[in-house]
CSV table of C-alpha atoms and ligand atoms in Angstrom, one decimal:
chain,number,residue,atom,x,y,z
A,1,MET,CA,12.5,-10.0,-24.2
A,2,ALA,CA,14.3,-8.9,-27.5
A,3,GLN,CA,17.8,-8.2,-28.0
A,4,GLY,CA,16.4,-5.5,-30.4
A,5,GLY,CA,14.6,-3.9,-26.6
A,6,TRP,CA,18.9,-1.9,-26.5
A,7,ASN,CA,17.6,-0.1,-30.1
A,8,ARG,CA,17.2,2.8,-28.3
A,9,PRO,CA,18.2,6.3,-29.5
A,10,ARG,CA,21.0,8.4,-27.5
A,11,PRO,CA,19.8,9.8,-24.5
A,12,GLY,CA,19.7,13.6,-24.4
A,13,LEU,CA,18.6,13.4,-28.6
A,14,GLN,CA,15.8,16.1,-30.4
A,15,GLY,CA,12.5,14.9,-28.7
A,16,HIS,CA,13.6,14.6,-25.1
A,17,SER,CA,11.0,16.0,-22.7
A,18,SER,CA,12.4,16.2,-20.0
A,19,GLY,CA,12.9,19.7,-18.4
A,20,THR,CA,16.6,21.0,-18.4
A,21,ALA,CA,18.3,22.7,-15.7
A,22,SER,CA,18.1,26.2,-17.6
A,23,THR,CA,14.6,26.1,-19.0
A,24,ALA,CA,13.7,24.3,-15.0
A,25,PHE,CA,15.9,28.0,-13.3
A,26,PRO,CA,14.6,30.8,-15.3
A,27,HIS,CA,17.5,33.2,-13.1
A,28,SER,CA,18.8,30.2,-12.2
A,29,CYS,CA,23.0,30.9,-11.8
A,30,ILE,CA,24.6,27.7,-11.9
A,31,LEU,CA,28.4,29.4,-10.6
A,32,ASP,CA,32.1,27.9,-10.3
A,33,PRO,CA,32.9,27.0,-7.6
A,34,MET,CA,35.1,29.8,-5.6
A,35,ASP,CA,37.0,27.6,-3.1
A,36,LYS,CA,35.8,29.9,-0.4
A,37,THR,CA,37.1,28.3,3.3
A,38,PHE,CA,34.1,28.2,5.7
A,39,GLU,CA,35.6,31.2,7.6
A,40,GLU,CA,35.9,33.2,4.3
A,41,LEU,CA,32.1,32.8,4.0
A,42,GLY,CA,30.5,35.0,6.9
A,43,LEU,CA,29.9,32.2,9.2
A,44,SER,CA,29.7,32.8,13.4
A,45,SER,CA,32.6,31.9,15.8
A,46,ASN,CA,30.2,30.0,17.1
A,47,VAL,CA,29.2,28.1,14.2
A,48,LEU,CA,32.9,27.8,12.8
A,49,GLU,CA,34.0,25.6,15.8
A,50,ALA,CA,30.6,23.6,15.6
A,51,VAL,CA,32.3,23.3,11.6
A,52,GLN,CA,35.1,21.6,13.0
A,53,ASP,CA,33.7,19.7,15.8
A,54,LEU,CA,31.1,17.9,12.4
A,55,GLY,CA,34.9,17.6,10.8
A,56,TYR,CA,34.3,19.5,7.6
A,57,THR,CA,37.1,20.7,6.7
A,58,GLU,CA,35.7,22.8,3.3
A,59,PRO,CA,32.3,24.1,2.5
A,60,THR,CA,30.5,21.2,0.0
A,61,PRO,CA,29.2,23.9,-3.6
A,62,VAL,CA,25.6,23.7,-2.7
A,63,GLN,CA,27.4,25.2,1.3
A,64,GLU,CA,30.1,28.0,-0.9
A,65,GLN,CA,26.9,29.2,-2.8
A,66,THR,CA,23.8,29.3,0.1
A,67,ILE,CA,25.5,29.9,2.9
A,68,PRO,CA,26.3,33.9,2.0
A,69,LEU,CA,23.2,34.0,0.1
A,70,VAL,CA,21.4,33.6,3.9
A,71,LEU,CA,23.5,35.7,5.6
A,72,GLU,CA,22.3,38.0,3.3
A,73,GLY,CA,18.9,37.8,4.8
A,74,ARG,CA,17.9,36.4,0.4
A,75,ASP,CA,15.4,33.9,0.4
A,76,VAL,CA,16.4,30.9,-1.4
A,77,ILE,CA,15.1,28.2,-4.3
A,78,ALA,CA,18.7,25.7,-4.2
A,79,ALA,CA,19.2,22.6,-6.3
A,80,ALA,CA,21.7,20.5,-5.0
A,81,GLN,CA,21.0,16.2,-5.3
A,82,THR,CA,20.9,14.9,-1.8
A,83,GLY,CA,24.2,13.7,0.2
A,84,THR,CA,25.5,17.1,-1.2
A,85,GLY,CA,25.5,18.9,2.0
A,86,LYS,CA,22.3,20.9,1.5
A,87,THR,CA,21.1,20.2,5.7
A,88,ALA,CA,24.0,22.1,6.6
A,89,ALA,CA,24.0,24.6,3.8
A,90,PHE,CA,20.8,26.4,5.1
A,91,LEU,CA,21.9,25.4,9.3
A,92,LEU,CA,25.4,26.6,9.6
A,93,PRO,CA,23.9,30.5,8.4
A,94,ILE,CA,20.2,30.1,10.1
A,95,MET,CA,22.3,29.7,13.0
A,96,SER,CA,24.9,31.8,13.2
A,97,ASN,CA,22.1,35.0,12.9
A,98,LEU,CA,19.5,33.7,14.9
A,99,GLY,CA,18.8,35.7,18.2
A,100,HIS,CA,17.4,33.7,21.0
A,101,ILE,CA,14.0,33.1,23.0
A,102,LYS,CA,13.7,33.3,26.6
A,103,LYS,CA,11.8,30.7,28.8
A,104,GLY,CA,8.4,30.0,26.9
A,105,GLN,CA,8.9,31.8,24.0
A,106,ASN,CA,8.0,30.7,20.3
A,107,PRO,CA,10.0,29.1,17.8
A,108,ILE,CA,11.7,31.6,15.6
A,109,CYS,CA,13.0,29.2,13.0
A,110,LEU,CA,10.8,26.6,11.5
A,111,VAL,CA,11.7,24.0,9.2
A,112,ILE,CA,9.7,21.5,7.1
A,113,THR,CA,10.2,18.4,5.7
A,114,PRO,CA,8.3,15.5,4.4
A,115,THR,CA,10.2,12.2,6.2
A,116,ARG,CA,10.5,11.6,10.4
A,117,GLU,CA,13.9,10.3,9.0
A,118,LEU,CA,15.1,13.5,7.2
A,119,ALA,CA,13.6,15.5,10.0
A,120,GLN,CA,15.7,13.2,12.7
A,121,GLN,CA,18.7,13.8,11.0
A,122,ILE,CA,17.7,18.1,10.5
A,123,ASP,CA,17.8,17.8,13.9
A,124,GLU,CA,20.9,16.1,15.5
A,125,THR,CA,23.2,18.3,13.0
A,126,ALA,CA,20.7,21.5,14.3
A,127,HIS,CA,21.9,19.9,17.9
A,128,ALA,CA,25.4,19.4,16.9
A,129,ILE,CA,25.1,23.2,16.4
A,130,GLY,CA,23.3,24.1,19.1
A,131,THR,CA,26.1,23.2,21.7
A,132,TYR,CA,28.0,25.9,20.4
A,133,THR,CA,25.4,28.5,19.8
A,134,GLY,CA,23.5,27.9,22.8
A,135,HIS,CA,20.2,27.4,20.5
A,136,ARG,CA,17.4,24.7,21.5
A,137,THR,CA,16.0,22.7,18.8
A,138,PHE,CA,12.8,20.3,18.8
A,139,THR,CA,11.7,18.1,16.5
A,140,VAL,CA,8.2,17.3,15.7
A,141,MET,CA,6.7,14.3,14.1
A,142,GLY,CA,4.4,11.6,13.2
A,143,GLY,CA,4.7,8.6,14.9
A,144,THR,CA,5.4,9.9,18.5
A,145,LYS,CA,3.9,11.0,21.9
A,146,TYR,CA,1.5,14.8,21.6
A,147,GLU,CA,2.3,14.9,25.5
A,148,PRO,CA,6.3,15.7,25.1
A,149,GLN,CA,6.2,17.4,21.7
A,150,VAL,CA,4.1,19.7,23.6
A,151,LYS,CA,5.9,20.3,26.2
A,152,ALA,CA,8.8,21.0,24.9
A,153,ILE,CA,7.2,23.1,22.7
A,154,ARG,CA,5.3,25.3,25.7
A,155,ASN,CA,9.3,26.0,27.0
A,156,GLY,CA,10.6,26.9,24.3
A,157,VAL,CA,13.0,26.3,21.6
A,158,GLU,CA,14.5,28.6,18.6
A,159,ILE,CA,14.2,25.9,16.3
A,160,LEU,CA,11.3,24.0,16.0
A,161,VAL,CA,11.6,21.1,13.0
A,162,ALA,CA,8.3,19.3,11.7
A,163,THR,CA,6.8,17.2,9.4
A,164,PRO,CA,3.8,18.6,8.0
A,165,GLY,CA,0.8,16.7,9.5
A,166,ARG,CA,2.0,16.5,12.5
A,167,LEU,CA,2.6,20.2,12.9
A,168,ILE,CA,-1.0,20.6,11.2
A,169,ASP,CA,-1.8,19.0,14.5
A,170,LEU,CA,-0.3,20.8,16.6
A,171,LEU,CA,-1.6,24.0,15.1
A,172,GLN,CA,-5.3,22.8,14.9
A,173,GLN,CA,-4.8,21.4,18.7
A,174,LYS,CA,-2.7,24.9,19.4
A,175,ALA,CA,-0.3,24.0,21.2
A,176,VAL,CA,2.0,26.0,18.6
A,177,ASN,CA,2.5,29.8,17.6
A,178,LEU,CA,4.5,30.2,14.3
A,179,LYS,CA,3.3,33.8,14.5
A,180,HIS,CA,7.2,34.4,15.5
A,181,VAL,CA,8.8,32.5,12.5
A,182,ARG,CA,11.6,34.5,10.8
A,183,THR,CA,12.9,32.2,9.0
A,184,LEU,CA,11.1,29.4,6.8
A,185,VAL,CA,12.8,26.2,5.6
A,186,ILE,CA,10.8,24.0,3.1
A,187,ASP,CA,13.1,20.9,2.7
A,188,GLU,CA,13.0,18.2,0.1
A,189,ALA,CA,9.6,20.8,-1.9
A,190,ASP,CA,9.6,17.9,-4.1
A,191,ARG,CA,9.5,15.5,-2.3
A,192,MET,CA,6.1,17.1,-0.6
A,193,LEU,CA,4.1,17.9,-3.3
A,194,ASP,CA,4.5,13.9,-4.3
A,195,MET,CA,3.5,12.9,-1.4
A,196,GLY,CA,0.5,15.0,-1.5
A,197,PHE,CA,1.9,17.7,1.6
A,198,TRP,CA,1.6,20.7,0.0
A,199,PRO,CA,-1.8,21.6,1.5
A,200,SER,CA,-0.4,21.4,4.1
A,201,VAL,CA,2.5,23.1,3.7
A,202,ARG,CA,0.4,26.1,2.7
A,203,LYS,CA,-1.9,26.0,5.3
A,204,ILE,CA,1.7,26.3,7.7
A,205,VAL,CA,3.1,28.6,5.6
A,206,ALA,CA,-0.1,31.3,6.1
A,207,GLN,CA,0.3,31.3,10.0
A,208,VAL,CA,4.4,32.3,9.6
A,209,PRO,CA,5.1,35.7,9.7
A,210,PRO,CA,4.9,37.6,5.3
A,211,THR,CA,8.0,39.2,6.2
A,212,ARG,CA,10.0,35.7,6.9
A,213,GLN,CA,13.1,35.0,5.1
A,214,THR,CA,12.1,31.6,3.3
A,215,LEU,CA,14.4,29.0,1.7
A,216,MET,CA,12.8,26.2,0.3
A,217,PHE,CA,15.2,23.0,-0.8
A,218,SER,CA,14.6,20.3,-3.4
A,219,ALA,CA,16.2,18.0,-4.5
A,220,THR,CA,14.9,18.7,-8.2
A,221,ILE,CA,13.0,21.7,-9.2
A,222,SER,CA,10.3,20.8,-11.4
A,223,ARG,CA,7.2,23.3,-13.2
A,224,ASP,CA,5.3,21.9,-10.4
A,225,VAL,CA,8.0,22.7,-7.8
A,226,THR,CA,8.5,26.2,-8.9
A,227,MET,CA,4.3,26.7,-10.1
A,228,SER,CA,3.7,25.8,-6.4
A,229,VAL,CA,6.6,27.1,-4.2
A,230,GLY,CA,7.0,30.8,-6.5
A,231,SER,CA,4.3,32.7,-4.2
A,232,LEU,CA,5.7,31.6,-0.9
A,233,LEU,CA,9.5,33.8,-2.0
A,234,HIS,CA,9.6,37.1,-2.0
A,235,ASP,CA,12.8,37.6,-4.7
A,236,PRO,CA,14.5,34.4,-4.1
A,237,ALA,CA,18.1,34.2,-5.3
A,238,TYR,CA,18.3,30.6,-7.5
A,239,VAL,CA,21.6,27.6,-6.0
A,240,GLU,CA,21.8,25.2,-8.6
A,241,ILE,CA,24.7,22.7,-8.1
A,242,ALA,CA,24.0,19.9,-10.3
A,243,PRO,CA,22.0,19.7,-13.2
A,244,LYS,CA,18.3,17.8,-13.2
A,245,GLY,CA,19.4,14.7,-13.1
A,246,THR,CA,22.8,14.1,-12.4
A,247,ALA,CA,24.4,11.4,-10.9
A,248,ALA,CA,27.1,11.9,-9.0
A,249,GLU,CA,30.5,11.8,-10.6
A,250,THR,CA,32.0,9.2,-7.3
A,251,ILE,CA,29.3,6.9,-8.1
A,252,THR,CA,29.6,3.7,-10.6
A,253,GLN,CA,26.0,2.6,-12.1
A,254,TYR,CA,26.1,-1.0,-14.0
A,255,LEU,CA,23.1,-2.5,-15.2
A,256,MET,CA,22.9,-6.4,-15.3
A,257,PRO,CA,19.5,-7.2,-16.9
A,258,VAL,CA,17.6,-10.8,-15.9
A,259,GLU,CA,14.6,-11.8,-16.4
A,260,ARG,CA,12.8,-10.9,-13.0
A,261,SER,CA,12.0,-14.5,-11.3
A,262,GLN,CA,15.7,-14.5,-11.1
A,263,LYS,CA,16.9,-11.4,-9.9
A,264,THR,CA,16.9,-12.7,-6.4
A,265,SER,CA,19.8,-15.7,-6.4
A,266,LEU,CA,21.6,-13.2,-9.3
A,267,LEU,CA,21.2,-10.4,-6.3
A,268,ILE,CA,22.4,-13.0,-3.4
A,269,ALA,CA,25.2,-14.1,-6.0
A,270,MET,CA,26.7,-10.4,-6.2
A,271,LEU,CA,26.3,-10.1,-2.1
A,272,GLU,CA,28.4,-13.2,-2.2
A,273,LYS,CA,31.1,-12.2,-4.8
A,274,LYS,CA,31.1,-8.6,-3.9
A,275,GLY,CA,30.7,-8.6,-0.2
A,276,ALA,CA,27.5,-8.0,1.9
A,277,GLU,CA,28.7,-5.0,4.3
A,278,ARG,CA,26.7,-1.8,4.0
A,279,VAL,CA,24.8,-3.1,1.6
A,280,LEU,CA,20.9,-0.6,0.6
A,281,VAL,CA,18.0,-2.5,-1.7
A,282,PHE,CA,15.8,-0.5,-3.2
A,283,THR,CA,12.5,-2.3,-4.4
A,284,GLY,CA,9.8,-0.5,-5.7
A,285,THR,CA,7.2,-1.6,-3.3
A,286,LYS,CA,6.9,-1.8,1.0
A,287,GLN,CA,5.4,-5.9,-0.2
A,288,GLY,CA,8.6,-5.9,-2.5
A,289,ALA,CA,10.9,-5.3,0.2
A,290,ASP,CA,9.9,-7.2,2.9
A,291,THR,CA,9.7,-10.7,0.5
A,292,CYS,CA,13.3,-9.1,-0.1
A,293,ALA,CA,14.4,-9.4,2.9
A,294,ARG,CA,12.9,-12.5,3.9
A,295,GLN,CA,14.1,-14.2,0.5
A,296,LEU,CA,18.0,-11.9,1.8
A,297,GLU,CA,18.2,-13.1,5.2
A,298,LYS,CA,16.7,-17.3,4.2
A,299,ALA,CA,19.8,-17.4,2.2
A,300,GLY,CA,22.3,-16.1,6.1
A,301,PHE,CA,22.5,-12.7,5.4
A,302,ARG,CA,21.7,-10.2,8.3
A,303,VAL,CA,19.1,-7.5,7.0
A,304,ARG,CA,16.5,-5.5,7.4
A,305,ALA,CA,13.3,-3.9,6.1
A,306,ILE,CA,12.3,-0.4,5.9
A,307,HIS,CA,9.1,1.2,4.4
A,308,SER,CA,6.4,3.2,5.7
A,309,ASP,CA,4.1,0.1,7.5
A,310,ARG,CA,6.4,-0.3,9.7
A,311,SER,CA,6.6,1.2,12.9
A,312,GLN,CA,8.4,4.7,13.8
A,313,ALA,CA,10.3,2.5,16.6
A,314,GLN,CA,11.4,-0.3,13.8
A,315,ARG,CA,12.9,2.0,11.5
A,316,GLU,CA,14.8,3.6,13.8
A,317,ARG,CA,16.4,0.6,15.4
A,318,ALA,CA,17.2,-0.6,11.7
A,319,LEU,CA,18.9,1.8,10.9
A,320,GLU,CA,20.5,2.2,14.0
A,321,GLN,CA,21.9,-1.2,13.4
A,322,PHE,CA,22.8,-0.4,10.4
A,323,LYS,CA,24.5,2.1,11.1
A,324,LYS,CA,26.5,0.4,14.2
A,325,GLY,CA,27.2,-2.6,11.2
A,326,LYS,CA,25.1,-5.0,13.4
A,327,ILE,CA,23.2,-5.4,10.3
A,328,ASP,CA,24.7,-5.4,6.8
A,329,ILE,CA,21.9,-5.1,4.4
A,330,LEU,CA,18.2,-2.7,4.2
A,331,VAL,CA,15.4,-2.9,1.7
A,332,ALA,CA,13.8,0.2,1.7
A,333,THR,CA,11.5,1.5,-0.6
A,334,ASP,CA,11.8,5.0,-2.5
A,335,VAL,CA,9.7,6.9,-0.3
A,336,ILE,CA,11.6,5.6,3.6
A,337,ALA,CA,14.7,6.0,2.2
A,338,ARG,CA,14.9,9.9,0.5
A,339,GLY,CA,16.7,10.9,2.6
A,340,ILE,CA,18.2,9.1,5.0
A,341,ASP,CA,21.7,9.6,5.6
A,342,ILE,CA,23.6,7.1,5.5
A,343,SER,CA,27.6,7.7,4.9
A,344,ASP,CA,30.2,4.9,3.2
A,345,VAL,CA,27.5,2.5,1.8
A,346,SER,CA,29.4,0.3,0.2
A,347,TYR,CA,26.9,-0.7,-3.1
A,348,VAL,CA,23.5,-0.4,-3.5
A,349,TYR,CA,21.5,-2.6,-5.1
A,350,ASN,CA,18.4,-1.3,-7.8
A,351,TYR,CA,15.6,-4.3,-6.9
A,352,ASP,CA,13.5,-2.8,-9.4
A,353,VAL,CA,14.0,-0.3,-11.9
A,354,PRO,CA,12.2,3.3,-10.4
A,355,THR,CA,8.9,4.2,-12.4
A,356,ASN,CA,10.5,8.1,-11.2
A,357,PRO,CA,13.6,8.1,-12.7
A,358,GLU,CA,14.3,10.9,-10.7
A,359,ASP,CA,14.5,8.2,-7.8
A,360,TYR,CA,17.1,6.7,-9.5
A,361,VAL,CA,19.8,9.6,-8.7
A,362,HIS,CA,18.3,9.6,-5.2
A,363,ARG,CA,18.6,5.7,-4.7
A,364,ILE,CA,22.1,5.9,-6.4
A,365,GLY,CA,23.0,8.6,-4.5
A,366,ARG,CA,23.2,7.0,-1.5
A,367,THR,CA,26.3,6.1,-2.5
A,368,GLY,CA,29.9,8.0,-3.1
A,369,ARG,CA,27.6,10.5,-0.9
A,370,ALA,CA,30.7,13.1,0.3
A,371,GLY,CA,33.8,11.9,-2.1
A,372,GLU,CA,33.3,8.7,-1.6
A,373,THR,CA,33.1,6.4,-3.8
A,374,GLY,CA,30.4,4.0,-4.6
A,375,LEU,CA,28.8,1.5,-6.9
A,376,ALA,CA,25.6,0.7,-7.4
A,377,VAL,CA,24.1,-2.1,-9.9
A,378,THR,CA,20.3,-1.9,-11.2
A,379,LEU,CA,19.1,-4.9,-11.5
A,380,MET,CA,16.7,-4.3,-15.5
A,381,GLY,CA,13.4,-7.4,-15.6
A,382,PRO,CA,12.7,-7.2,-19.3
A,383,ASP,CA,10.0,-5.8,-18.5
A,384,GLU,CA,11.3,-2.4,-17.5
A,385,ILE,CA,13.2,-0.6,-20.2
A,386,SER,CA,11.0,1.9,-20.8
A,387,ALA,CA,11.8,2.7,-17.1
A,388,LEU,CA,15.7,2.4,-17.6
A,389,ARG,CA,15.3,4.2,-20.6
A,390,GLU,CA,13.2,7.5,-19.2
A,391,ILE,CA,16.3,7.6,-16.7
A,392,GLU,CA,18.5,7.7,-19.1
A,393,TYR,CA,16.9,10.1,-21.1
A,394,LEU,CA,17.1,12.0,-17.7
A,395,MET,CA,20.3,11.7,-16.7
A,396,GLY,CA,21.7,12.3,-20.8
A,397,GLU,CA,24.9,9.2,-20.1
A,398,LEU,CA,23.9,5.1,-21.0
A,399,VAL,CA,23.7,2.8,-17.9
A,400,PRO,CA,26.9,0.3,-18.4
A,401,LEU,CA,26.6,-3.4,-18.8
A,402,TYR,CA,28.1,-5.4,-16.0
A,403,ASP,CA,30.6,-7.6,-16.9
A,404,LEU,CA,28.4,-10.6,-16.1
A,405,GLU,CA,31.9,-12.7,-16.8
A,406,GLY,CA,32.0,-15.1,-13.8
A,407,PHE,CA,28.4,-16.1,-13.8
A,408,PRO,CA,27.1,-19.5,-15.4
A,409,TYR,CA,24.9,-19.2,-17.9
A,410,ARG,CA,22.5,-22.3,-18.7
A,411,ASP,CA,19.9,-22.2,-21.9
A,412,GLY,CA,21.2,-18.5,-21.9
A,413,ARG,CA,20.0,-17.4,-19.0
A,414,ILE,CA,22.2,-16.1,-16.0
A,415,VAL,CA,22.4,-18.9,-13.8
A,416,PRO,CA,23.2,-17.0,-10.2
A,417,ASN,CA,23.6,-20.5,-7.8
A,418,ALA,CA,25.4,-22.8,-10.8
A,419,LYS,CA,28.7,-24.1,-11.3
A,420,ARG,CA,30.6,-21.3,-12.9
A,421,SER,CA,30.8,-22.0,-16.5
A,422,THR,CA,33.7,-23.0,-18.1
A,423,LYS,CA,32.3,-21.0,-21.9
A,424,ARG,CA,33.6,-17.3,-21.9
A,425,THR,CA,30.7,-16.1,-24.2
A,426,ARG,CA,28.1,-13.8,-22.9
A,427,HIS,CA,24.2,-14.3,-24.0
A,428,ASN,CA,21.3,-12.0,-24.1
A,429,VAL,CA,19.6,-13.1,-20.8
A,430,PHE,CA,16.2,-12.2,-21.9
A,431,SER,CA,16.2,-14.1,-25.5
A,432,GLY,CA,18.6,-16.7,-25.1
A,433,SER,CA,20.4,-15.9,-28.5
A,434,LYS,CA,24.1,-15.1,-28.1
A,435,MET,CA,24.4,-11.4,-27.4
A,436,ARG,CA,26.3,-8.8,-30.3
A,437,SER,CA,27.9,-7.0,-28.0
A,438,GLN,CA,27.6,-6.7,-24.2
A,439,SER,CA,28.8,-3.1,-24.2
A,440,ARG,CA,25.5,-2.8,-26.9
A,441,ARG,CA,28.4,-1.0,-29.2
A,442,GLY,CA,26.6,1.8,-31.6
A,443,TYR,CA,24.6,3.1,-28.3
A,444,ARG,CA,27.5,5.0,-27.1
A,445,ARG,CA,28.4,8.4,-27.5
B,1,AMP,P1,23.0,16.1,3.6
B,1,AMP,O1,22.7,16.6,1.6
B,1,AMP,O2,22.2,17.4,4.3
B,1,AMP,O3,21.9,15.4,3.8
B,1,AMP,O4,24.3,16.0,3.4
B,1,AMP,C1,25.2,15.3,3.3
B,1,AMP,C2,26.2,14.1,4.3
B,1,AMP,O5,27.3,15.4,3.8
B,1,AMP,C3,26.1,13.8,5.3
B,1,AMP,O6,26.1,13.1,7.0
B,1,AMP,C4,26.9,15.5,6.1
B,1,AMP,O7,27.6,15.3,7.8
B,1,AMP,C5,27.7,15.5,5.6
B,1,AMP,N1,28.6,16.5,5.2
B,1,AMP,C6,27.7,17.9,5.1
B,1,AMP,N2,28.5,19.0,5.2
B,1,AMP,C7,30.0,18.5,4.7
B,1,AMP,C8,30.8,19.3,4.4
B,1,AMP,N3,31.4,20.5,4.0
B,1,AMP,N4,31.8,18.8,4.3
B,1,AMP,C9,32.3,17.2,4.4
B,1,AMP,N5,30.8,15.9,5.0
B,1,AMP,C10,29.8,17.5,4.7
C-alpha cells in the first residue's frame, strides 16, 4: 500500500453523507448539563436508597435528562452511546413509579433488548433496585430452558426483560400475556434493526396496549431507526447526549498500520509492552476471534473468545472469569460485545478495523466508561484504510498514529518480536519507504 493511502480529505468536510445529530433528530434537544443531584430529579425514596447502594453519586447526563421525562410519563427517544448509564436512566424512573402486582398477574413493564448479555445486565440492575422497591424482575432469553421461564412468569413478575426471539416463542405458546404492560422499553433499537429483529419487535409491540408509555434507547439514531420506530411512540421527547459517532473524551485512541500477517505478533508485542490485564480484543469474524484467542493462548496469555457460536454457558463463564480476573483477555465479535458491561477495561485492541463505523465507537466505548480513562488501539492492515476513513468521517477526527518507537524494523516492516533496533528512523510499514512524517502532518486540523 502506498504512502498515498494517508492522502485523504479531513473528516467532516463537504461531501460527507453520514447523517449528523441534527438531521437525525428533527426536534432534538442537546441540553446543557443541569448538574442536578439524584434527589432533585424526583425519584422515589426507595429508588434513592438503591442509587446509594449501587454507588452512584451523581446522575450521568443521560440520566439527568431522561429521568424527569420518564417520571412525567412522556414517551422518550434517547440516543446515548454505550457506557453512558442508560440502563439506570430508564430503570430508576420506571421503578420509582411502577405499581405492584399480585401473585399470578401479568407483567406491567416490558424491556426488549437484542442480546442475552445485555438482558442479563438489565436484569442485574433491576434486581438491585428491586431489593429496595419490592419489584420482581424476570428475564427470558434464548439458550435457556423454557419451563423455569414459564413457571416464573406464571408466578407473577412486575418487570419482564426479554430478547425478541424467545419472547415471540413464549407469546406463541401463550405462556406470557402482555396486555397489562404500562411501560415498554425498546433497548438498543439500532442493533435490533441490524440483527434483523425488527419484525419480531413489531409483533411484540402489537400485543402491548397502545396506551403504554414507550421509551426507546439507541446508541445511534439513524434515519432507518427513526422511520421504523416513529410509529411506535406517541409525541416523543428526544434526548441526545453525544452526537452520533462521538467517542467518550476519556478514551485515547491510536492507530497502528501493520501488514495483516504481522497483526498477531504486533498484538502480542503490545500486550507484552503495555500489559495484558483487562484487555478486550475485537475481531470482525467469529473464526477470527477463535484464531486470535488460540494464538494468544499459545503465547502464554490467559484468554477466551466469546461470540455467538459459543453456548450461553460458555459465554457467561468467560465473562465471569474476565470480571473476576481469572482470565486477562477477552476476544470478542461486535454482535456479542455490544452492550456488555465490563468496567475497568485497560485496553481495547481492534484486531480488525470494523466495516460498520458505528461499531468502532461501540468497541472503544468498552474502555473509558463512566469517567475512567481508557486506551483503544487499532491494528490496520493495508486493505482496511477505507474502513478507517469511514470511521474518521463519522467521528469528525483523525485517529492518531501510535508512536512506534521501541518496535524494531526490518526491511521497512515492523518486526514486533525481533531484537530492538538501534535505528531511530521510522518507516512506512506498508511500502517500506521512510515515512515523511509519523504524524501525517498536513491532514491534521
Ligand atoms: P450502561 O450505559 O447502562 O451500560 O452503564 C454503564 C456503567 O455505568 C454501568 O457499569 C453502570 O453501573 C454505571 N453507571 C450507571 N449510572 C452511573 C452513575 N450515575 N454513576 C456511576 N456509574 C454509573
